[in-house]
Amino acid sequence: MKDDRGIFTLDSDTVASNPGRVRIMPFVLMRHMHKSVLLLIPLLASLFFAFQVSLLWGALPSAIFFVINYLYWRRKQEHFAYGDSNGGIVVSENPKLIAVATDLSKGFAGSFPVVKIVPYKGKAKLNDRIGTIALYEGTSSCTPHWSDFFPVPMEYVNNNGKELDAVLRSYSEESWEVLESRLKQIGKPYKEGLFKISAENSSW
């Protein structure tokens, strides 16, 4: 699933190998993604202006902010329903970081294994396993691999334990072993970034 980075809806030309299928809980998302609240404020303000001051002058801004909010939430729903789901491991507590492995291959040429290490603000402890859902970014349709991917912990949008556990069970034990093996190549101390893996018949 491609991330157009700045466009509100997702490219439908690609399909995730393991779609997230995670249900969004709005208040959970707003607690972790403050942009959703920042987008909501001007909508509420314009609605207040329209009903309390001038319906004529408030209607157009209200409509504009409503569309922006609608597209934002639609994008998030698509992200967590159709984005690529991968397991993550908490690899550091100070600072709190998680590591996620994937293959950036677009499926028609070669293998491009990587590990992405990103900040983590959840409740899991060191070495705990969590689920993430990622969007992928590419610079050209003719390149054999994506340029980057952006995993987001599922708990940022859903705090239902049964649903989160169901996603964790979708990951094979082999996938966890692959992540742990790649982490050995990176070495400690871990830091944020995208790390290319040279083993595993890599095409890098």
Coordinates of N, CA and C in Angstrom, one line a residue:
M1 N 0.9 -1.2 0.0 CA 0.0 0.0 0.0 C 0.9 1.2 0.0
K2 N 0.7 2.0 -1.0 CA 1.6 3.2 -1.1 C 1.1 4.4 -0.3
D3 N 2.0 5.1 0.3 CA 1.7 6.3 1.1 C 2.1 7.5 0.2
D4 N 1.1 8.3 -0.2 CA 1.4 9.4 -1.0 C 2.0 10.6 -0.3
R5 N 2.2 10.5 1.0 CA 2.9 11.5 1.8 C 2.3 12.9 1.6
G6 N 1.2 13.2 2.1 CA 0.6 14.6 2.0 C -0.7 14.6 1.3
I7 N -1.1 13.5 0.5 CA -2.4 13.3 -0.1 C -3.2 12.5 0.9
F8 N -4.5 12.9 1.0 CA -5.3 12.3 2.1 C -5.8 10.9 1.8
T9 N -5.9 10.5 0.6 CA -6.3 9.1 0.3 C -5.2 8.3 -0.3
L10 N -5.3 7.0 -0.2 CA -4.2 6.1 -0.5 C -4.3 5.6 -2.0
D11 N -3.1 5.3 -2.5 CA -3.0 4.7 -3.8 C -3.6 3.3 -3.8
S12 N -4.4 2.9 -4.7 CA -5.0 1.6 -4.7 C -4.4 0.6 -5.7
D13 N -3.2 1.0 -6.2 CA -2.6 0.2 -7.2 C -1.8 -1.0 -6.6
T14 N -1.5 -0.9 -5.3 CA -0.8 -2.0 -4.7 C -1.6 -2.5 -3.5
V15 N -1.3 -3.8 -3.2 CA -2.0 -4.5 -2.1 C -1.0 -5.0 -1.1
A16 N -1.3 -4.9 0.2 CA -0.4 -5.4 1.2 C -0.4 -6.9 1.3
S17 N 0.7 -7.5 1.6 CA 0.8 -8.9 1.7 C 0.1 -9.4 3.0
N18 N 0.0 -8.6 4.0 CA -0.7 -8.9 5.2 C -1.5 -7.7 5.7
P19 N -2.7 -7.5 5.1 CA -3.4 -6.2 5.5 C -3.8 -6.2 7.0
G20 N -3.7 -5.0 7.5 CA -3.9 -4.8 8.9 C -5.3 -5.2 9.5
R21 N -6.3 -4.7 8.8 CA -7.7 -5.0 9.2 C -8.0 -4.6 10.6
V22 N -7.4 -3.5 11.0 CA -7.6 -3.0 12.4 C -8.7 -1.9 12.4
R23 N -9.6 -2.1 13.4 CA -10.7 -1.1 13.5 C -10.2 0.1 14.3
I24 N -10.5 1.3 13.7 CA -10.1 2.5 14.4 C -11.1 2.9 15.5
M25 N -10.6 3.3 16.7 CA -11.4 3.8 17.7 C -11.0 5.3 17.8
P26 N -11.9 6.2 17.4 CA -11.6 7.6 17.3 C -10.9 8.3 18.5
F27 N -11.4 8.0 19.7 CA -10.8 8.7 20.9 C -9.4 8.1 21.2
V28 N -9.1 6.9 20.8 CA -7.8 6.3 21.0 C -6.8 7.0 20.0
L29 N -7.3 7.1 18.8 CA -6.5 7.8 17.8 C -6.2 9.2 18.1
M30 N -7.2 9.9 18.6 CA -7.0 11.3 18.9 C -6.0 11.5 20.1
R31 N -5.9 10.5 21.0 CA -5.0 10.6 22.1 C -3.6 10.4 21.7
H32 N -3.3 9.7 20.6 CA -2.0 9.4 20.1 C -1.6 10.3 18.9
M33 N -2.5 10.7 18.1 CA -2.2 11.5 16.9 C -2.9 12.9 17.0
H34 N -2.1 13.8 17.5 CA -2.7 15.1 17.8 C -3.1 15.9 16.6
K35 N -2.7 15.5 15.4 CA -3.1 16.2 14.2 C -4.6 16.1 14.1
S36 N -5.2 15.0 14.5 CA -6.6 14.8 14.4 C -7.4 15.8 15.2
V37 N -6.9 16.2 16.3 CA -7.5 17.2 17.2 C -7.3 18.6 16.6
L38 N -6.1 18.9 16.1 CA -5.8 20.2 15.5 C -6.7 20.4 14.2
L39 N -7.0 19.4 13.5 CA -7.9 19.5 12.4 C -9.4 19.7 12.8
L40 N -9.7 19.2 13.9 CA -11.1 19.3 14.4 C -11.4 20.7 15.0
I41 N -10.4 21.4 15.5 CA -10.6 22.7 16.2 C -11.2 23.7 15.2
P42 N -10.6 23.9 14.0 CA -11.1 24.9 13.1 C -12.5 24.5 12.6
L43 N -12.8 23.2 12.5 CA -14.2 22.8 12.1 C -15.2 23.2 13.1
L44 N -14.9 23.0 14.4 CA -15.8 23.4 15.4 C -16.0 24.9 15.5
A45 N -14.8 25.6 15.3 CA -14.9 27.0 15.4 C -15.7 27.6 14.3
S46 N -15.6 27.1 13.1 CA -16.3 27.6 11.9 C -17.8 27.3 12.1
L47 N -18.1 26.1 12.7 CA -19.5 25.8 12.9 C -20.1 26.7 14.0
F48 N -19.4 27.0 15.0 CA -19.8 27.9 16.0 C -20.1 29.3 15.4
F49 N -19.2 29.8 14.6 CA -19.3 31.1 13.9 C -20.6 31.1 13.0
A50 N -20.8 30.0 12.3 CA -21.9 29.9 11.4 C -23.3 30.0 12.1
F51 N -23.4 29.3 13.2 CA -24.6 29.2 13.9 C -24.9 30.4 14.9
Q52 N -23.8 31.0 15.4 CA -23.9 32.0 16.4 C -23.7 33.4 15.8
V53 N -23.0 33.6 14.7 CA -22.7 34.9 14.1 C -23.3 35.1 12.8
S54 N -22.9 34.3 11.8 CA -23.4 34.5 10.4 C -23.4 33.2 9.7
L55 N -24.5 32.6 9.4 CA -24.6 31.4 8.6 C -24.0 31.6 7.2
L56 N -24.2 32.8 6.6 CA -23.7 33.1 5.3 C -22.2 33.0 5.2
W57 N -21.5 33.7 6.2 CA -20.1 33.7 6.1 C -19.4 32.5 6.8
G58 N -20.2 31.7 7.5 CA -19.6 30.6 8.2 C -19.8 29.3 7.5
A59 N -20.7 29.2 6.5 CA -21.1 28.0 5.8 C -19.9 27.5 5.0
L60 N -19.3 28.3 4.2 CA -18.2 27.9 3.3 C -17.0 27.4 4.1
P61 N -16.4 28.1 5.1 CA -15.3 27.5 5.9 C -15.7 26.2 6.6
S62 N -17.0 26.1 7.1 CA -17.4 24.9 7.7 C -17.3 23.7 6.7
A63 N -17.8 24.0 5.5 CA -17.8 22.9 4.5 C -16.4 22.5 4.1
I64 N -15.5 23.5 4.0 CA -14.1 23.2 3.7 C -13.4 22.3 4.8
F65 N -13.6 22.8 6.1 CA -13.0 22.0 7.2 C -13.6 20.7 7.4
F66 N -14.9 20.5 7.0 CA -15.6 19.2 7.1 C -14.9 18.3 6.1
V67 N -14.7 18.7 4.9 CA -14.1 17.8 3.9 C -12.7 17.4 4.3
I68 N -11.9 18.4 4.8 CA -10.6 18.1 5.2 C -10.6 17.0 6.3
N69 N -11.5 17.2 7.3 CA -11.6 16.2 8.4 C -12.0 14.8 7.9
Y70 N -13.0 14.8 6.9 CA -13.5 13.6 6.4 C -12.4 12.8 5.7
L71 N -11.6 13.5 4.8 CA -10.5 12.9 4.1 C -9.4 12.4 5.0
Y72 N -9.1 13.1 6.1 CA -8.1 12.7 7.1 C -8.5 11.4 7.7
W73 N -9.8 11.3 8.2 CA -10.3 10.1 8.8 C -10.4 8.9 7.8
R74 N -10.8 9.2 6.6 CA -10.8 8.2 5.6 C -9.4 7.6 5.4
R75 N -8.5 8.5 5.3 CA -7.1 8.0 5.1 C -6.6 7.1 6.2
K76 N -6.9 7.5 7.5 CA -6.5 6.7 8.6 C -7.2 5.3 8.6
Q77 N -8.5 5.3 8.2 CA -9.2 4.0 8.1 C -8.6 3.1 7.1
E78 N -8.2 3.7 5.9 CA -7.6 2.9 4.9 C -6.2 2.4 5.3
H79 N -5.5 3.3 6.0 CA -4.2 2.9 6.5 C -4.2 1.6 7.4
F80 N -5.1 1.6 8.4 CA -5.1 0.5 9.3 C -6.0 -0.6 8.9
A81 N -6.8 -0.4 7.9 CA -7.5 -1.6 7.3 C -6.7 -2.3 6.2
Y82 N -6.0 -1.5 5.4 CA -5.4 -2.1 4.2 C -3.8 -2.0 4.2
G83 N -3.3 -1.2 5.2 CA -1.8 -1.1 5.2 C -1.2 -2.5 5.6
D84 N 0.1 -2.6 5.4 CA 0.9 -3.8 5.6 C 1.2 -4.0 7.1
S85 N 0.7 -5.1 7.6 CA 0.9 -5.4 9.1 C 2.2 -6.3 9.3
N86 N 3.0 -5.8 10.2 CA 4.2 -6.5 10.6 C 4.5 -6.4 12.1
G87 N 5.1 -7.4 12.6 CA 5.4 -7.4 14.0 C 6.6 -6.5 14.4
G88 N 6.5 -5.9 15.5 CA 7.6 -5.0 16.0 C 8.0 -5.5 17.4
I89 N 9.3 -5.2 17.7 CA 9.8 -5.5 19.0 C 10.4 -4.3 19.7
V90 N 10.1 -4.1 21.0 CA 10.6 -3.0 21.7 C 12.1 -3.3 22.0
V91 N 13.0 -2.4 21.4 CA 14.4 -2.7 21.5 C 15.2 -1.8 22.4
S92 N 14.5 -0.7 22.9 CA 15.1 0.2 23.8 C 14.1 0.9 24.6
E93 N 14.4 1.2 25.9 CA 13.5 1.9 26.8 C 13.9 3.3 27.1
N94 N 15.2 3.6 26.8 CA 15.6 5.0 27.0 C 16.6 5.4 25.9
P95 N 16.1 6.0 24.8 CA 14.7 6.3 24.5 C 13.9 5.1 24.1
K96 N 12.6 5.2 24.2 CA 11.8 4.0 23.8 C 11.7 3.9 22.3
L97 N 12.2 2.7 21.8 CA 12.2 2.5 20.3 C 11.6 1.1 20.0
I98 N 11.0 1.0 18.8 CA 10.6 -0.3 18.3 C 11.3 -0.6 17.0
A99 N 11.5 -1.9 16.7 CA 12.1 -2.3 15.4 C 11.1 -3.1 14.7
V100 N 11.0 -2.9 13.4 CA 10.1 -3.6 12.5 C 10.8 -4.0 11.2
A101 N 10.7 -5.2 10.8 CA 11.3 -5.7 9.6 C 10.3 -5.9 8.5
T102 N 10.8 -5.6 7.2 CA 10.0 -5.9 6.1 C 10.9 -6.0 4.9
D103 N 10.3 -6.3 3.7 CA 11.0 -6.4 2.4 C 10.4 -5.3 1.6
L104 N 11.3 -4.4 1.1 CA 10.8 -3.2 0.3 C 10.6 -3.6 -1.1
S105 N 10.7 -4.8 -1.5 CA 10.5 -5.3 -2.9 C 9.1 -5.0 -3.3
K106 N 8.9 -4.6 -4.5 CA 7.6 -4.4 -5.1 C 7.0 -5.7 -5.7
G107 N 7.8 -6.7 -5.5 CA 7.3 -8.0 -5.9 C 7.6 -8.6 -7.3
F108 N 8.3 -7.7 -8.1 CA 8.6 -8.2 -9.4 C 10.1 -8.4 -9.7
A109 N 11.0 -8.0 -8.7 CA 12.4 -8.1 -8.9 C 13.2 -8.0 -7.6
G110 N 13.9 -9.1 -7.3 CA 14.8 -9.0 -6.1 C 14.1 -9.0 -4.8
S111 N 15.0 -9.0 -3.8 CA 14.6 -8.9 -2.4 C 15.4 -7.7 -1.7
F112 N 14.7 -6.9 -1.0 CA 15.3 -5.7 -0.4 C 14.9 -5.6 1.1
P113 N 15.5 -6.5 1.9 CA 15.2 -6.6 3.3 C 15.7 -5.4 4.1
V114 N 14.9 -4.9 5.0 CA 15.3 -3.8 5.9 C 14.7 -3.9 7.3
V115 N 15.2 -3.1 8.2 CA 14.7 -2.9 9.5 C 14.5 -1.5 9.7
K116 N 13.3 -1.1 10.2 CA 13.0 0.3 10.5 C 12.9 0.4 12.0
I117 N 13.7 1.4 12.6 CA 13.6 1.6 14.0 C 13.0 3.0 14.2
V118 N 11.9 3.1 15.0 CA 11.1 4.3 15.2 C 10.8 4.5 16.6
P119 N 10.5 5.8 17.0 CA 10.1 6.1 18.4 C 8.8 5.3 18.8
Y120 N 8.7 5.1 20.1 CA 7.5 4.3 20.5 C 7.0 5.0 21.8
K121 N 5.7 5.2 21.8 CA 5.0 5.9 23.0 C 4.0 5.0 23.6
G122 N 4.1 3.7 23.4 CA 3.1 2.8 24.0 C 3.5 2.2 25.3
K123 N 2.7 1.2 25.8 CA 2.9 0.7 27.1 C 3.8 -0.5 27.2
A124 N 4.1 -1.1 26.0 CA 5.0 -2.3 26.0 C 6.3 -2.1 26.6
K125 N 6.9 -3.1 27.2 CA 8.2 -3.0 27.8 C 9.3 -3.6 26.9
L126 N 10.6 -3.5 27.3 CA 11.7 -4.0 26.5 C 11.5 -5.4 26.1
N127 N 11.7 -5.7 24.9 CA 11.6 -7.1 24.3 C 10.2 -7.5 24.0
D128 N 9.2 -6.7 24.4 CA 7.8 -7.1 24.1 C 7.5 -7.0 22.6
R129 N 6.6 -7.9 22.2 CA 6.2 -7.9 20.8 C 4.9 -7.1 20.6
I130 N 4.8 -6.3 19.6 CA 3.6 -5.5 19.3 C 3.3 -5.6 17.8
G131 N 2.1 -5.2 17.4 CA 1.7 -5.2 16.0 C 1.8 -3.8 15.5
T132 N 2.2 -3.7 14.2 CA 2.3 -2.4 13.5 C 1.7 -2.5 12.2
I133 N 1.3 -1.4 11.6 CA 0.7 -1.3 10.3 C 1.4 -0.2 9.5
A134 N 1.9 -0.5 8.4 CA 2.8 0.4 7.7 C 2.3 0.8 6.3
L135 N 2.6 2.0 5.9 CA 2.4 2.4 4.5 C 3.8 2.5 3.9
Y136 N 3.9 2.4 2.6 CA 5.2 2.4 1.9 C 5.3 3.6 0.9
E137 N 6.5 4.1 0.8 CA 6.8 5.3 -0.1 C 7.7 4.9 -1.2
G138 N 7.4 5.3 -2.4 CA 8.3 5.1 -3.5 C 8.5 6.3 -4.4
T139 N 9.6 6.4 -5.0 CA 9.9 7.6 -5.9 C 9.5 7.4 -7.3
S140 N 9.5 6.2 -7.8 CA 9.2 5.9 -9.2 C 8.5 4.6 -9.4
S141 N 7.6 4.5 -10.2 CA 6.9 3.2 -10.5 C 7.7 2.1 -11.1
C142 N 8.8 2.6 -11.7 CA 9.7 1.6 -12.5 C 10.8 1.0 -11.6
T143 N 11.0 1.6 -10.4 CA 12.0 1.0 -9.5 C 11.5 -0.3 -8.9
P144 N 12.5 -1.2 -8.6 CA 12.0 -2.5 -8.1 C 11.7 -2.6 -6.6
H145 N 11.9 -1.5 -5.9 CA 11.6 -1.5 -4.5 C 11.1 -0.1 -4.0
W146 N 10.4 -0.1 -2.9 CA 10.0 1.1 -2.3 C 11.2 1.8 -1.6
S147 N 11.1 3.1 -1.4 CA 12.3 3.8 -0.8 C 12.2 3.8 0.7
D148 N 11.0 3.6 1.3 CA 10.9 3.6 2.7 C 9.5 3.1 3.1
F149 N 9.4 2.8 4.4 CA 8.1 2.4 4.9 C 7.9 3.0 6.3
F150 N 6.7 3.1 6.8 CA 6.4 3.9 8.0 C 5.4 3.1 8.9
P151 N 6.0 2.2 9.7 CA 5.1 1.4 10.6 C 4.6 2.2 11.8
V152 N 3.3 2.0 12.1 CA 2.7 2.7 13.2 C 2.1 1.6 14.1
P153 N 2.4 1.7 15.4 CA 1.8 0.7 16.4 C 0.3 0.7 16.3
M154 N -0.3 -0.5 16.3 CA -1.8 -0.6 16.3 C -2.4 0.0 17.5
E155 N -1.8 -0.1 18.6 CA -2.4 0.4 19.8 C -2.6 1.9 19.8
Y156 N -2.0 2.6 18.8 CA -2.3 4.0 18.7 C -3.7 4.3 18.2
V157 N -4.4 3.3 17.6 CA -5.7 3.5 17.1 C -6.8 2.6 17.7
N158 N -6.3 1.6 18.4 CA -7.2 0.5 18.9 C -6.7 0.0 20.2
N159 N -7.4 0.0 21.3 CA -7.0 -0.5 22.6 C -7.7 -1.8 23.0
N160 N -8.4 -2.4 22.1 CA -9.1 -3.7 22.4 C -8.1 -4.8 22.4
G161 N -7.9 -5.4 23.6 CA -6.9 -6.5 23.7 C -7.1 -7.7 22.8
K162 N -8.4 -8.1 22.7 CA -8.7 -9.3 21.8 C -8.3 -9.0 20.4
E163 N -8.7 -7.8 19.9 CA -8.4 -7.5 18.5 C -6.9 -7.3 18.3
L164 N -6.2 -6.7 19.2 CA -4.7 -6.6 19.1 C -4.0 -8.0 19.1
D165 N -4.5 -8.9 20.0 CA -3.9 -10.2 20.1 C -4.2 -11.0 18.8
A166 N -5.3 -10.8 18.2 CA -5.7 -11.5 17.0 C -4.7 -11.1 15.9
V167 N -4.3 -9.9 15.8 CA -3.3 -9.4 14.8 C -1.9 -10.0 15.1
L168 N -1.6 -10.0 16.4 CA -0.3 -10.6 16.8 C -0.2 -12.1 16.4
R169 N -1.3 -12.8 16.5 CA -1.3 -14.2 16.1 C -1.2 -14.4 14.6
S170 N -1.4 -13.4 13.9 CA -1.3 -13.5 12.4 C 0.2 -13.6 12.0
Y171 N 1.1 -13.2 12.8 CA 2.5 -13.2 12.5 C 3.1 -14.6 12.8
S172 N 3.9 -15.1 11.8 CA 4.5 -16.4 12.0 C 5.7 -16.3 13.0
E173 N 6.0 -17.4 13.6 CA 7.2 -17.4 14.5 C 8.5 -17.1 13.6
E174 N 8.4 -17.6 12.4 CA 9.6 -17.3 11.5 C 9.8 -15.8 11.3
S175 N 8.7 -15.1 11.2 CA 8.9 -13.6 11.0 C 9.5 -13.0 12.2
W176 N 9.2 -13.4 13.4 CA 9.9 -12.9 14.6 C 11.4 -13.3 14.5
E177 N 11.7 -14.5 14.1 CA 13.1 -14.9 14.1 C 13.9 -14.1 13.0
V178 N 13.2 -13.8 11.9 CA 13.9 -12.9 10.9 C 14.2 -11.6 11.5
L179 N 13.3 -11.0 12.2 CA 13.5 -9.7 12.8 C 14.6 -9.7 13.8
E180 N 14.7 -10.7 14.7 CA 15.7 -10.8 15.7 C 17.1 -11.1 15.0
S181 N 17.1 -11.8 13.9 CA 18.3 -12.1 13.2 C 18.9 -10.8 12.5
R182 N 18.0 -10.0 12.0 CA 18.4 -8.7 11.4 C 18.9 -7.7 12.4
L183 N 18.3 -7.8 13.6 CA 18.7 -6.8 14.6 C 20.2 -7.1 15.0
K184 N 20.6 -8.4 14.9 CA 22.0 -8.7 15.3 C 23.0 -8.1 14.3
Q185 N 22.5 -7.9 13.1 CA 23.4 -7.2 12.1 C 23.5 -5.7 12.3
I186 N 22.5 -5.1 12.9 CA 22.5 -3.7 13.2 C 23.4 -3.4 14.4
G187 N 23.2 -4.1 15.4 CA 24.0 -3.9 16.6 C 23.5 -2.8 17.5
K188 N 24.0 -2.8 18.8 CA 23.6 -1.8 19.7 C 24.6 -0.7 19.9
P189 N 24.3 0.4 20.4 CA 23.0 0.9 20.8 C 22.1 1.2 19.6
Y190 N 20.8 0.8 19.7 CA 19.9 1.1 18.5 C 19.6 2.5 18.4
K191 N 19.4 3.0 17.2 CA 19.0 4.3 17.0 C 18.0 4.4 15.8
E192 N 17.2 5.5 15.8 CA 16.2 5.6 14.7 C 16.8 5.6 13.3
G193 N 16.0 5.0 12.4 CA 16.5 5.0 11.0 C 16.0 3.8 10.3
L194 N 16.3 3.8 9.0 CA 16.0 2.6 8.1 C 17.4 2.0 7.8
F195 N 17.4 0.7 8.1 CA 18.7 -0.1 7.9 C 18.5 -1.2 6.9
K196 N 19.4 -1.1 5.9 CA 19.4 -2.1 4.8 C 20.1 -3.4 5.3
I197 N 19.6 -4.5 5.0 CA 20.2 -5.8 5.4 C 20.8 -6.5 4.2
S198 N 22.1 -6.8 4.4 CA 22.9 -7.3 3.3 C 22.8 -8.8 3.1
A199 N 22.3 -9.5 4.1 CA 22.2 -11.0 4.0 C 20.9 -11.4 3.4
E200 N 20.5 -12.6 3.5 CA 19.2 -13.2 3.1 C 19.0 -13.0 1.6
N201 N 20.0 -13.3 0.8 CA 19.9 -13.1 -0.7 C 19.4 -11.7 -1.1
S202 N 20.0 -10.7 -0.4 CA 19.6 -9.4 -0.6 C 20.0 -8.9 -2.0
S203 N 19.2 -8.0 -2.6 CA 19.5 -7.4 -3.8 C 20.0 -6.0 -3.7
W204 N 20.3 -5.6 -2.5 CA 20.9 -4.2 -2.3 C 22.3 -4.1 -3.0

